[in-house]
């Protein structure tokens, strides 16, 4: 560990956290001013907005702390963790040190053979994805920011954790594509692509951050699970934002009822989709690490020689 580098990243990380906090406060005030009913602020909506933006700040702060702790205790040895957390926290200097310390080598690996057990496990997880998705349709969504429970993504995260990357790719691709057969899902191509297909398929990218060795170090665990869950959630968020921009531009000339007043469509979509995505993120951050930790027995028994260790 380089003490000079540590001081630099502590200073710059503190600056980024304070700037991020200022942006969060500004966002809460700006959105609060836009959410009015007959000129009066709606307390329940303001509380929800404040809670969601506060959660974002707490997660950003925890990721910064996790990154610094990894650097202190592990140096630049955990490249995947350091790079992923550096991207998530906009820590440019840490990425520079990683690439200067060890240039990453890109090489193509031979795809492992798909076994009958891989197909069986993928089929079970695929079935769970659709069963859970069907059951959760009976749970009413809130009219405020269309918040719904997305437990259906949990089996796909299980697949990203225990299966090989190839099997995880097949699982997520199949789940995303077969979603089009569900009633009321495919209304238009762009709507389906950004609202359903990408949001299901992108969970495959979590497999690149899945831990291959069980660790007792809580700092390493925290960092791994942050990357494992956060990377797909960020892709899901921007996919929803893109879908929202297309919807609010109103190419089909449908009647729309915005939740609050905002000056432009892009900004509105960023704020609107941040609320339901934050709820998804909090739920998955609670459920996924706890559930996957209990799957280590299956992973170590059946996938110890898989591509995770390559």
Short mmCIF file of C-alpha atoms in Angstrom, two decimals:
data_model
loop_
_atom_site.label_atom_id
_atom_site.label_comp_id
_atom_site.label_asym_id
_atom_site.label_seq_id
_atom_site.Cartn_x
_atom_site.Cartn_y
_atom_site.Cartn_z
CA UNK A 1 0.00 0.00 0.00
CA UNK A 2 1.37 3.40 -1.03
CA UNK A 3 0.68 5.94 1.75
CA UNK A 4 0.93 8.86 -0.65
CA UNK A 5 -1.67 7.30 -2.94
CA UNK A 6 -3.87 6.60 0.08
CA UNK A 7 -3.79 10.25 1.17
CA UNK A 8 -4.63 11.40 -2.35
CA UNK A 9 -7.57 9.04 -2.76
CA UNK A 10 -8.86 9.87 0.76
CA UNK A 11 -8.84 13.57 -0.09
CA UNK A 12 -10.43 13.16 -3.52
CA UNK A 13 -12.96 10.59 -2.26
CA UNK A 14 -14.04 12.98 0.50
CA UNK A 15 -14.45 15.71 -2.11
CA UNK A 16 -16.53 13.41 -4.34
CA UNK A 17 -18.73 12.40 -1.40
CA UNK A 18 -19.41 16.04 -0.47
CA UNK A 19 -20.19 16.95 -4.10
CA UNK A 20 -22.48 13.93 -4.35
CA UNK A 21 -24.21 14.95 -1.10
CA UNK A 22 -24.75 18.46 -2.48
CA UNK A 23 -26.28 17.00 -5.66
CA UNK A 24 -28.55 14.76 -3.57
CA UNK A 25 -29.78 17.72 -1.50
CA UNK A 26 -30.34 19.78 -4.64
CA UNK A 27 -32.25 16.90 -6.24
CA UNK A 28 -34.52 16.50 -3.20
CA UNK A 29 -35.31 20.23 -3.17
CA UNK A 30 -35.81 20.42 -6.95
CA UNK A 31 -38.12 17.40 -7.10
CA UNK A 32 -39.99 18.52 -3.99
CA UNK A 33 -40.78 21.82 -5.67
CA UNK A 34 -42.08 19.91 -8.68
CA UNK A 35 -44.38 17.67 -6.64
CA UNK A 36 -47.29 19.88 -5.74
CA UNK A 37 -51.03 19.36 -5.55
CA UNK A 38 -53.00 22.59 -5.95
CA UNK A 39 -49.86 24.50 -5.03
CA UNK A 40 -49.21 22.51 -1.82
CA UNK A 41 -46.45 19.99 -1.20
CA UNK A 42 -47.55 16.36 -0.83
CA UNK A 43 -45.87 15.12 2.37
CA UNK A 44 -45.96 11.39 1.57
CA UNK A 45 -44.30 11.91 -1.80
CA UNK A 46 -41.65 14.21 -0.32
CA UNK A 47 -40.82 11.61 2.34
CA UNK A 48 -40.51 8.90 -0.34
CA UNK A 49 -38.27 11.06 -2.51
CA UNK A 50 -36.07 12.02 0.44
CA UNK A 51 -35.77 8.40 1.55
CA UNK A 52 -34.79 7.17 -1.92
CA UNK A 53 -32.17 9.84 -2.53
CA UNK A 54 -30.78 9.30 0.99
CA UNK A 55 -30.39 5.59 0.23
CA UNK A 56 -28.44 6.46 -2.91
CA UNK A 57 -26.07 8.63 -0.89
CA UNK A 58 -25.58 5.94 1.78
CA UNK A 59 -24.80 3.33 -0.90
CA UNK A 60 -22.33 5.68 -2.60
CA UNK A 61 -20.65 6.37 0.75
CA UNK A 62 -20.42 2.64 1.60
CA UNK A 63 -18.90 1.84 -1.79
CA UNK A 64 -16.24 4.53 -1.25
CA UNK A 65 -15.44 3.12 2.19
CA UNK A 66 -15.33 -0.42 0.79
CA UNK A 67 -12.96 0.65 -2.00
CA UNK A 68 -10.57 2.38 0.41
CA UNK A 69 -10.62 -0.55 2.86
CA UNK A 70 -9.83 -2.95 0.01
CA UNK A 71 -6.90 -0.77 -1.00
CA UNK A 72 -5.62 -0.59 2.59
CA UNK A 73 -5.85 -4.32 3.31
CA UNK A 74 -5.35 -5.82 -0.13
CA UNK A 75 -3.44 -3.19 -2.04
CA UNK A 76 -4.00 -3.54 -5.77
CA UNK A 77 -4.20 -7.33 -5.67
CA UNK A 78 -7.99 -7.56 -6.03
CA UNK A 79 -8.07 -5.94 -9.45
CA UNK A 80 -11.64 -6.90 -10.35
CA UNK A 81 -13.02 -5.52 -7.10
CA UNK A 82 -10.89 -2.37 -7.21
CA UNK A 83 -11.76 -1.60 -10.84
CA UNK A 84 -15.49 -2.21 -10.44
CA UNK A 85 -15.75 -0.12 -7.26
CA UNK A 86 -13.60 2.60 -8.85
CA UNK A 87 -16.01 2.83 -11.77
CA UNK A 88 -19.05 2.86 -9.47
CA UNK A 89 -17.56 5.62 -7.29
CA UNK A 90 -15.96 7.59 -10.16
CA UNK A 91 -12.54 7.07 -8.56
CA UNK A 92 -10.34 7.82 -11.56
CA UNK A 93 -7.04 7.92 -9.66
CA UNK A 94 -7.54 4.40 -8.32
CA UNK A 95 -8.18 3.06 -11.82
CA UNK A 96 -4.99 4.74 -13.04
CA UNK A 97 -2.96 3.11 -10.25
CA UNK A 98 -4.43 -0.31 -11.02
CA UNK A 99 -3.57 -0.09 -14.73
CA UNK A 100 -0.09 1.26 -13.96
CA UNK A 101 0.55 -1.47 -11.41
CA UNK A 102 -0.54 -4.33 -13.63
CA UNK A 103 -1.69 -4.04 -17.20
CA UNK A 104 -4.72 -6.25 -17.69
CA UNK A 105 -4.24 -8.99 -20.27
CA UNK A 106 -7.15 -9.87 -22.49
CA UNK A 107 -7.22 -13.39 -23.81
CA UNK A 108 -9.91 -15.57 -25.23
CA UNK A 109 -10.74 -18.70 -23.30
CA UNK A 110 -12.19 -21.86 -24.65
CA UNK A 111 -15.84 -22.13 -23.78
CA UNK A 112 -16.49 -24.98 -21.34
CA UNK A 113 -18.79 -27.78 -22.33
CA UNK A 114 -22.35 -27.47 -21.10
CA UNK A 115 -23.21 -30.49 -18.98
CA UNK A 116 -26.60 -32.02 -18.31
CA UNK A 117 -26.39 -30.60 -14.80
CA UNK A 118 -25.89 -27.09 -16.22
CA UNK A 119 -29.00 -27.50 -18.37
CA UNK A 120 -31.01 -28.87 -15.45
CA UNK A 121 -29.97 -26.07 -13.09
CA UNK A 122 -30.66 -23.44 -15.77
CA UNK A 123 -34.10 -24.93 -16.47
CA UNK A 124 -35.03 -24.88 -12.78
CA UNK A 125 -33.90 -21.26 -12.38
CA UNK A 126 -35.70 -20.28 -15.59
CA UNK A 127 -38.91 -21.85 -14.30
CA UNK A 128 -38.50 -20.04 -10.96
CA UNK A 129 -38.03 -16.75 -12.83
CA UNK A 130 -41.38 -17.08 -14.58
CA UNK A 131 -43.23 -18.54 -11.58
CA UNK A 132 -42.10 -15.74 -9.28
CA UNK A 133 -42.80 -13.17 -11.99
CA UNK A 134 -46.32 -14.54 -12.41
CA UNK A 135 -47.03 -14.58 -8.66
CA UNK A 136 -45.79 -11.01 -8.15
CA UNK A 137 -48.24 -9.77 -10.79
CA UNK A 138 -50.98 -10.32 -8.20
CA UNK A 139 -49.27 -7.85 -5.86
CA UNK A 140 -50.62 -4.38 -6.71
CA UNK A 141 -48.11 -1.71 -7.66
CA UNK A 142 -48.18 1.75 -6.16
CA UNK A 143 -49.58 4.50 -8.33
CA UNK A 144 -46.73 6.68 -7.10
CA UNK A 145 -43.67 6.08 -9.33
CA UNK A 146 -44.95 2.60 -10.27
CA UNK A 147 -43.05 0.82 -7.49
CA UNK A 148 -43.33 -2.98 -7.72
CA UNK A 149 -41.57 -5.97 -6.18
CA UNK A 150 -39.06 -7.51 -8.61
CA UNK A 151 -38.32 -10.78 -6.82
CA UNK A 152 -38.27 -12.48 -10.22
CA UNK A 153 -34.69 -11.31 -10.80
CA UNK A 154 -33.40 -13.29 -7.81
CA UNK A 155 -33.19 -16.69 -9.68
CA UNK A 156 -31.16 -14.99 -12.42
CA UNK A 157 -28.73 -13.70 -9.80
CA UNK A 158 -28.56 -17.23 -8.40
CA UNK A 159 -27.59 -18.42 -11.88
CA UNK A 160 -24.93 -15.72 -12.20
CA UNK A 161 -23.49 -16.89 -8.88
CA UNK A 162 -23.45 -20.69 -9.18
CA UNK A 163 -23.40 -21.33 -12.95
CA UNK A 164 -20.59 -20.82 -15.43
CA UNK A 165 -20.60 -17.59 -17.42
CA UNK A 166 -21.72 -19.51 -20.51
CA UNK A 167 -24.66 -21.10 -18.71
CA UNK A 168 -25.55 -17.78 -17.07
CA UNK A 169 -25.55 -16.12 -20.50
CA UNK A 170 -27.91 -18.77 -21.88
CA UNK A 171 -30.17 -18.52 -18.83
CA UNK A 172 -30.50 -14.72 -18.94
CA UNK A 173 -30.84 -14.60 -22.73
CA UNK A 174 -33.58 -17.24 -22.67
CA UNK A 175 -35.42 -15.57 -19.78
CA UNK A 176 -35.27 -12.18 -21.48
CA UNK A 177 -36.45 -13.50 -24.84
CA UNK A 178 -39.28 -15.72 -23.55
CA UNK A 179 -40.67 -12.78 -21.56
CA UNK A 180 -42.17 -11.59 -24.86
CA UNK A 181 -44.65 -14.49 -24.68
CA UNK A 182 -46.20 -13.22 -21.45
CA UNK A 183 -49.52 -11.37 -21.85
CA UNK A 184 -49.38 -7.59 -21.74
CA UNK A 185 -45.59 -7.42 -22.00
CA UNK A 186 -44.87 -6.86 -25.68
CA UNK A 187 -46.66 -3.66 -26.69
CA UNK A 188 -43.96 -2.14 -28.88
CA UNK A 189 -40.42 -3.19 -29.79
CA UNK A 190 -38.54 -0.39 -28.02
CA UNK A 191 -40.78 -0.65 -24.96
CA UNK A 192 -40.10 -4.41 -24.71
CA UNK A 193 -36.37 -4.04 -25.42
CA UNK A 194 -35.63 -1.47 -22.71
CA UNK A 195 -38.29 -2.36 -20.13
CA UNK A 196 -38.04 -6.15 -20.22
CA UNK A 197 -35.35 -7.68 -22.44
CA UNK A 198 -32.30 -5.67 -21.34
CA UNK A 199 -33.36 -5.60 -17.69
CA UNK A 200 -33.45 -9.41 -17.57
CA UNK A 201 -30.43 -10.10 -19.79
CA UNK A 202 -28.05 -7.65 -18.08
CA UNK A 203 -28.02 -9.75 -14.89
CA UNK A 204 -25.63 -12.01 -16.82
CA UNK A 205 -22.93 -9.36 -16.24
CA UNK A 206 -23.10 -10.11 -12.50
CA UNK A 207 -21.35 -13.42 -13.26
CA UNK A 208 -18.12 -11.49 -13.94
CA UNK A 209 -18.12 -10.30 -10.32
CA UNK A 210 -19.27 -13.52 -8.67
CA UNK A 211 -16.84 -14.67 -5.95
CA UNK A 212 -14.94 -17.85 -6.81
CA UNK A 213 -13.54 -18.44 -3.33
CA UNK A 214 -15.46 -18.19 -0.09
CA UNK A 215 -13.99 -15.48 2.10
CA UNK A 216 -14.35 -14.84 5.82
CA UNK A 217 -13.16 -11.25 5.45
CA UNK A 218 -16.24 -9.02 5.71
CA UNK A 219 -14.50 -6.24 3.75
CA UNK A 220 -13.94 -8.52 0.77
CA UNK A 221 -17.50 -9.87 1.06
CA UNK A 222 -18.96 -6.37 1.14
CA UNK A 223 -16.98 -5.29 -1.92
CA UNK A 224 -17.85 -8.39 -3.93
CA UNK A 225 -21.58 -8.18 -3.27
CA UNK A 226 -21.65 -4.44 -3.99
CA UNK A 227 -20.19 -5.08 -7.45
CA UNK A 228 -22.25 -8.24 -8.02
CA UNK A 229 -25.59 -6.46 -7.46
CA UNK A 230 -24.80 -2.86 -8.37
CA UNK A 231 -23.45 -3.34 -11.91
CA UNK A 232 -26.65 -4.98 -13.28
CA UNK A 233 -28.83 -2.49 -11.37
CA UNK A 234 -27.06 0.45 -13.01
CA UNK A 235 -27.67 -1.09 -16.46
CA UNK A 236 -31.31 -1.71 -15.51
CA UNK A 237 -31.67 1.90 -14.39
CA UNK A 238 -30.33 3.42 -17.61
CA UNK A 239 -32.42 0.99 -19.65
CA UNK A 240 -35.54 2.15 -17.81
CA UNK A 241 -34.52 5.78 -18.27
CA UNK A 242 -34.18 5.25 -22.02
CA UNK A 243 -37.58 3.58 -22.15
CA UNK A 244 -39.04 6.44 -20.13
CA UNK A 245 -37.62 9.06 -22.48
CA UNK A 246 -39.19 7.27 -25.45
CA UNK A 247 -42.52 6.99 -23.60
CA UNK A 248 -42.66 10.61 -22.45
CA UNK A 249 -41.69 11.86 -25.90
CA UNK A 250 -45.03 10.24 -26.71
CA UNK A 251 -44.46 8.87 -30.22
CA UNK A 252 -47.81 7.01 -30.05
CA UNK A 253 -49.72 10.15 -28.97
CA UNK A 254 -51.14 8.47 -25.87
CA UNK A 255 -52.60 10.45 -22.99
CA UNK A 256 -50.04 10.86 -20.19
CA UNK A 257 -50.24 11.86 -16.54
CA UNK A 258 -46.83 12.91 -15.14
CA UNK A 259 -46.23 12.50 -11.40
CA UNK A 260 -44.68 15.96 -11.10
CA UNK A 261 -43.70 18.95 -13.20
CA UNK A 262 -40.26 19.01 -14.78
CA UNK A 263 -38.67 21.10 -17.48
CA UNK A 264 -37.52 18.32 -19.82
CA UNK A 265 -38.30 14.71 -20.62
CA UNK A 266 -34.81 13.30 -20.00
CA UNK A 267 -34.52 14.81 -16.52
CA UNK A 268 -38.02 13.63 -15.64
CA UNK A 269 -37.22 10.07 -16.72
CA UNK A 270 -33.99 10.04 -14.69
CA UNK A 271 -35.83 11.10 -11.53
CA UNK A 272 -38.97 9.02 -12.08
CA UNK A 273 -37.08 5.78 -12.70
CA UNK A 274 -34.59 6.40 -9.90
CA UNK A 275 -37.30 5.89 -7.27
CA UNK A 276 -38.49 2.41 -8.31
CA UNK A 277 -34.93 1.33 -9.17
CA UNK A 278 -33.71 2.33 -5.70
CA UNK A 279 -36.42 0.18 -4.13
CA UNK A 280 -35.30 -2.72 -6.34
CA UNK A 281 -31.68 -2.09 -5.41
CA UNK A 282 -32.31 -2.05 -1.66
CA UNK A 283 -34.43 -5.21 -1.87
CA UNK A 284 -31.83 -7.08 -3.94
CA UNK A 285 -28.92 -5.90 -1.77
CA UNK A 286 -30.71 -7.42 1.21
CA UNK A 287 -31.86 -10.66 -0.44
CA UNK A 288 -29.05 -11.59 -2.85
CA UNK A 289 -25.97 -11.72 -0.55
CA UNK A 290 -27.83 -13.60 2.19
CA UNK A 291 -29.32 -16.10 -0.28
CA UNK A 292 -26.16 -16.65 -2.31
CA UNK A 293 -24.04 -17.21 0.81
CA UNK A 294 -26.28 -20.21 1.53
CA UNK A 295 -25.57 -21.58 -1.98
CA UNK A 296 -21.84 -22.01 -1.44
CA UNK A 297 -22.31 -25.73 -0.75
CA UNK A 298 -23.87 -26.24 -4.19
CA UNK A 299 -21.30 -24.06 -5.92
CA UNK A 300 -18.28 -25.72 -4.30
CA UNK A 301 -19.63 -29.22 -4.91
CA UNK A 302 -20.71 -28.93 -8.53
CA UNK A 303 -18.84 -25.92 -9.98
CA UNK A 304 -15.37 -25.96 -8.40
CA UNK A 305 -13.76 -26.80 -11.75
CA UNK A 306 -15.87 -24.40 -13.78
CA UNK A 307 -14.74 -21.28 -15.52
CA UNK A 308 -15.03 -19.29 -12.29
CA UNK A 309 -11.58 -20.45 -11.42
CA UNK A 310 -10.10 -19.77 -14.82
#
